GROMACS .gro file of C-alpha atoms in nm:
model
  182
    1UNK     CA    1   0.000   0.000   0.000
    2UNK     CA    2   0.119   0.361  -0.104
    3UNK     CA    3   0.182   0.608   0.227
    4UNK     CA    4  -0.022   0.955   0.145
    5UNK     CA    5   0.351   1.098   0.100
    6UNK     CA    6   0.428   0.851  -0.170
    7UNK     CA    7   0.114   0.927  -0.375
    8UNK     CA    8   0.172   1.339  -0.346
    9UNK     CA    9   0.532   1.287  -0.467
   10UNK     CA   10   0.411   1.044  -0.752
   11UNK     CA   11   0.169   1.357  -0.901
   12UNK     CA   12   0.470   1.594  -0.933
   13UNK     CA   13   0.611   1.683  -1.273
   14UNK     CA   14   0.924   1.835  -1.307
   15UNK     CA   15   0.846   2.209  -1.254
   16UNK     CA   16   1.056   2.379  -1.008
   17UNK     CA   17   0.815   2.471  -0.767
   18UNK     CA   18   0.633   2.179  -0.739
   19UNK     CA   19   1.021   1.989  -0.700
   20UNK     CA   20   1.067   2.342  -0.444
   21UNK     CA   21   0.748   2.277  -0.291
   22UNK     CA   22   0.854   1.907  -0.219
   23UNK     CA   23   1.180   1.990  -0.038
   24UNK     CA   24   0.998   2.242   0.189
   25UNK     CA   25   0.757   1.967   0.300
   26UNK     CA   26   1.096   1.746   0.345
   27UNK     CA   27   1.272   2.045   0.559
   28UNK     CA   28   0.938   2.088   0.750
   29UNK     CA   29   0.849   1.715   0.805
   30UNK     CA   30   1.203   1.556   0.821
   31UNK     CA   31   1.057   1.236   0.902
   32UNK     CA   32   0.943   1.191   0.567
   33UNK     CA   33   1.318   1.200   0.429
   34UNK     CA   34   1.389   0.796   0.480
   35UNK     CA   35   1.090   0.737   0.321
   36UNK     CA   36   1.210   1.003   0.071
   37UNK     CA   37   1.566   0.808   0.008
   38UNK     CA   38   1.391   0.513  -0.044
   39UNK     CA   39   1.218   0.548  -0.343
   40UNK     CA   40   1.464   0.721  -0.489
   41UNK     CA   41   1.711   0.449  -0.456
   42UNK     CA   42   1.387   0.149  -0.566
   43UNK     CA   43   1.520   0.179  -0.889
   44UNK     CA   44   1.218  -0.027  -1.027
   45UNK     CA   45   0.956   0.223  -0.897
   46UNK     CA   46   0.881   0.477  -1.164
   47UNK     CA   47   0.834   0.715  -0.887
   48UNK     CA   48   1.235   0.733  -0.798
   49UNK     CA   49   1.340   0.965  -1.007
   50UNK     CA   50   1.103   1.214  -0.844
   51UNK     CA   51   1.268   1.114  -0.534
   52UNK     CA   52   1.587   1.191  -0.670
   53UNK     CA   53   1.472   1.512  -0.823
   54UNK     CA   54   1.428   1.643  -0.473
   55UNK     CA   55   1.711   1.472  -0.289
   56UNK     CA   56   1.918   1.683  -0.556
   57UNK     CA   57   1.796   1.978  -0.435
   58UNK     CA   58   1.829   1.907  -0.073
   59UNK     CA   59   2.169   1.829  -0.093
   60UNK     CA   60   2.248   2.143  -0.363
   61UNK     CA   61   2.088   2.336  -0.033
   62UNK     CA   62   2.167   2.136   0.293
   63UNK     CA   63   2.364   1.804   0.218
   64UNK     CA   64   2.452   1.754   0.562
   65UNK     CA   65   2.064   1.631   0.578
   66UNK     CA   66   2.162   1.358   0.371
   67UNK     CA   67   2.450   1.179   0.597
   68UNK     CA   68   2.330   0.908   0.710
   69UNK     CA   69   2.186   0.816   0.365
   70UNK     CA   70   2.480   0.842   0.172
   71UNK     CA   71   2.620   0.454   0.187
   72UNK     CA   72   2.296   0.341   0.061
   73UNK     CA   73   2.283   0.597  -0.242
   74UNK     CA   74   2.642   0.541  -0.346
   75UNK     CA   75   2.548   0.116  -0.323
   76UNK     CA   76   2.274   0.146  -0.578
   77UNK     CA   77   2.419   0.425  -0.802
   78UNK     CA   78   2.510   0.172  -1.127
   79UNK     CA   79   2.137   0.078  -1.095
   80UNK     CA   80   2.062   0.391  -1.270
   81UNK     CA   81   2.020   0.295  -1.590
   82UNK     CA   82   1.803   0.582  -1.770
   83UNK     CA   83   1.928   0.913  -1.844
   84UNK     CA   84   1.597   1.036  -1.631
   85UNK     CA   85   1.782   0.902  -1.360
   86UNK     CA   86   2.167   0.932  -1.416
   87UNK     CA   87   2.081   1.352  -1.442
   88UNK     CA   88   1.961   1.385  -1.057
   89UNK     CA   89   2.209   1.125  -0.956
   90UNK     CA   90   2.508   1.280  -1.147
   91UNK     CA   91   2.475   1.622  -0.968
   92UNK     CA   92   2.404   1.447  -0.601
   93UNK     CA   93   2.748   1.305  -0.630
   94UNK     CA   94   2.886   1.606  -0.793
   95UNK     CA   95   2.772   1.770  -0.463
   96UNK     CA   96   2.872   1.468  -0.220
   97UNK     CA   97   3.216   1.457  -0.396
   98UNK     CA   98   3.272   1.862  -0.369
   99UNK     CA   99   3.090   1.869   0.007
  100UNK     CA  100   3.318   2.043   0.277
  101UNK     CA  101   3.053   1.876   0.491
  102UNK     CA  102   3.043   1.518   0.444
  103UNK     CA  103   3.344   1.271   0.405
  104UNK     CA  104   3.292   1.014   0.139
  105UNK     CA  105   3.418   0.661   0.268
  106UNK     CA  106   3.722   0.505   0.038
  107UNK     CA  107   3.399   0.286  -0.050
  108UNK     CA  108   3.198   0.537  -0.122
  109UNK     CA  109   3.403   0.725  -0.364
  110UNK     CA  110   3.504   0.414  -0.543
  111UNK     CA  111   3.107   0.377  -0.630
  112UNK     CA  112   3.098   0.687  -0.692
  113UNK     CA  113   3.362   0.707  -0.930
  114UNK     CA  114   3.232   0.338  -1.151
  115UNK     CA  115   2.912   0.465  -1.172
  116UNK     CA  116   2.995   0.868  -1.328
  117UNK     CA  117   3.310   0.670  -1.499
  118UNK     CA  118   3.038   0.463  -1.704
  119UNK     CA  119   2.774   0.745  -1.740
  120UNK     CA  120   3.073   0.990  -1.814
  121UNK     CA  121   3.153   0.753  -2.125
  122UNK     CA  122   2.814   0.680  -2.236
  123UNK     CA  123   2.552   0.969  -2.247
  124UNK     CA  124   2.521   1.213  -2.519
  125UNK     CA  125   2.370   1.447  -2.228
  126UNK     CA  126   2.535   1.778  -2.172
  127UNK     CA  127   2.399   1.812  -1.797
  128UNK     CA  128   2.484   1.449  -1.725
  129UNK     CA  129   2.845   1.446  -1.883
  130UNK     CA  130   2.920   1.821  -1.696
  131UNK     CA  131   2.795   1.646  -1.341
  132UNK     CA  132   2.977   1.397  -1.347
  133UNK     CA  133   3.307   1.491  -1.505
  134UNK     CA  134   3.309   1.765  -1.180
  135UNK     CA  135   3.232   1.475  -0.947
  136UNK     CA  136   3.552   1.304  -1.102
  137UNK     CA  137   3.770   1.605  -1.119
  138UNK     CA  138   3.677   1.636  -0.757
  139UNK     CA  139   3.768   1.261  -0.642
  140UNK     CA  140   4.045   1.210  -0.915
  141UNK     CA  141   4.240   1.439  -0.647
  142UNK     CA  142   4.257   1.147  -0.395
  143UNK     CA  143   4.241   0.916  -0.662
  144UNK     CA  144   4.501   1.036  -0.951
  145UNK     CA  145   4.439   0.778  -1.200
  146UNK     CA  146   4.050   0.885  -1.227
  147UNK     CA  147   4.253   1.247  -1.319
  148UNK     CA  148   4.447   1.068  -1.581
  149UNK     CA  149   4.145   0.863  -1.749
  150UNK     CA  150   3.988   1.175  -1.748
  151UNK     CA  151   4.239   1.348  -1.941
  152UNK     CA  152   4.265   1.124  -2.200
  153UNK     CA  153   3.899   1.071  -2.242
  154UNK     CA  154   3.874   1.439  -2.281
  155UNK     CA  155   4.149   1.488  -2.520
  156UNK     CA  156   4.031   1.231  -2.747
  157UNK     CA  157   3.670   1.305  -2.717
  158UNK     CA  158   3.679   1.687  -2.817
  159UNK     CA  159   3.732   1.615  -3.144
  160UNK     CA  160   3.416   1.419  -3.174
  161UNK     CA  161   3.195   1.666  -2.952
  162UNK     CA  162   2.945   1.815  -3.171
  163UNK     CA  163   2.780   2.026  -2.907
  164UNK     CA  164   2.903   2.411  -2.772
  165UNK     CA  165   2.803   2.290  -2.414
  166UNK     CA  166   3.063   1.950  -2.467
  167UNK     CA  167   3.316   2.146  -2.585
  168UNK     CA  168   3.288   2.423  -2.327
  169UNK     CA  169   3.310   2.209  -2.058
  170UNK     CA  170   3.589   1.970  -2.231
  171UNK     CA  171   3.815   2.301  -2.247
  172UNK     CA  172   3.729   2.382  -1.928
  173UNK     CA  173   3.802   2.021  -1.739
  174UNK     CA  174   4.154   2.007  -2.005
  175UNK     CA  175   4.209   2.347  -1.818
  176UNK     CA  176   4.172   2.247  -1.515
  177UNK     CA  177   4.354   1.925  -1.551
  178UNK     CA  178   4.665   2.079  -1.665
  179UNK     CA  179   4.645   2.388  -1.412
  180UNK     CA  180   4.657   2.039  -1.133
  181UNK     CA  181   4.916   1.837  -1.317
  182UNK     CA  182   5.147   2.119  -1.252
   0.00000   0.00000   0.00000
């Protein structure tokens, strides 16, 4: 049986103040967040990318509210499977790998890395390659050979990039790259 909060997040669509309203209700009623984390990580209930649409925005705004859920995110991340999915996910652990406020376990960032390794590689998304090549830039400097992969992934992929937005951000990370190598 559905919970009354599973059916009102299950009616949202993806306009921002319907996601806004959602994370209010989640700051407000912080009970609700377990129940919150686990849909989004039931990666066979259509619902859980809802979930994840607001779990992004809690942790863009507060990730420290989203501590203790963090092991069990990271475990199912590969899971995602469809780009409605890998977009949310991508920029939650873009923010867990850039938080000043929560420290990844070794574990956690190896998960981490797999799973935006593989999406990195496959999309053809702008928003989901940009997420997750920050999340690796971001790790890669506790884990150098993620920086390396990345660097030659990038240098041999900008000559295929057909998009401004893959190119901008293949410049930028090639920037970057070289401004840490030194």
């Amino acid at each position: 049986m559905k919970t009354a909060y599973y059916t009102s997040l299950s009616k949202i669509k993806a306009y921002r103040e319907q996601r806004d309203l959602q994370k209010e209700f989640i700051y407000n009623n912080s009970d609700y967040l377990p129940e919150l984390v686990k849909i989004a990580c039931n990666y066979n209930d259509k619902t859980h990318q809802k979930a994840l649409w607001i779990i992004e925005l809690i942790c863009e705004e507060h990730i420290e509210l989203f501590t203790e859920y963090v092991a069990e995110f990271c475990a199912i991340l590969k899971q995602y499977k469809k780009e409605s999915s890998q977009r949310p996910a991508s920029r939650i652990c873009k923010f867990l790998a850039t938080s000043k406020k929560i420290k990844l376990k070794l574990q956690e960032q190896e998960q981490i890395i797999e799973a935006t390794l593989d999406w990195f590689i496959a999309t053809d998304k702008s928003a989901i390659f940009n997420y997750c090549a920050e999340a690796l830039f971001a790790l890669g400097k506790e884990h150098n050979w993620v920086l390396i992969e990345l660097q030659s992934f990038l240098e041999k992929d900008i000559a295929q990039s057909a998009t401004p937005g893959y190119i901008y951000t293949i410049k930028d990370l090639l920037r970057k790259l070289n401004k840490n190598s030194k």
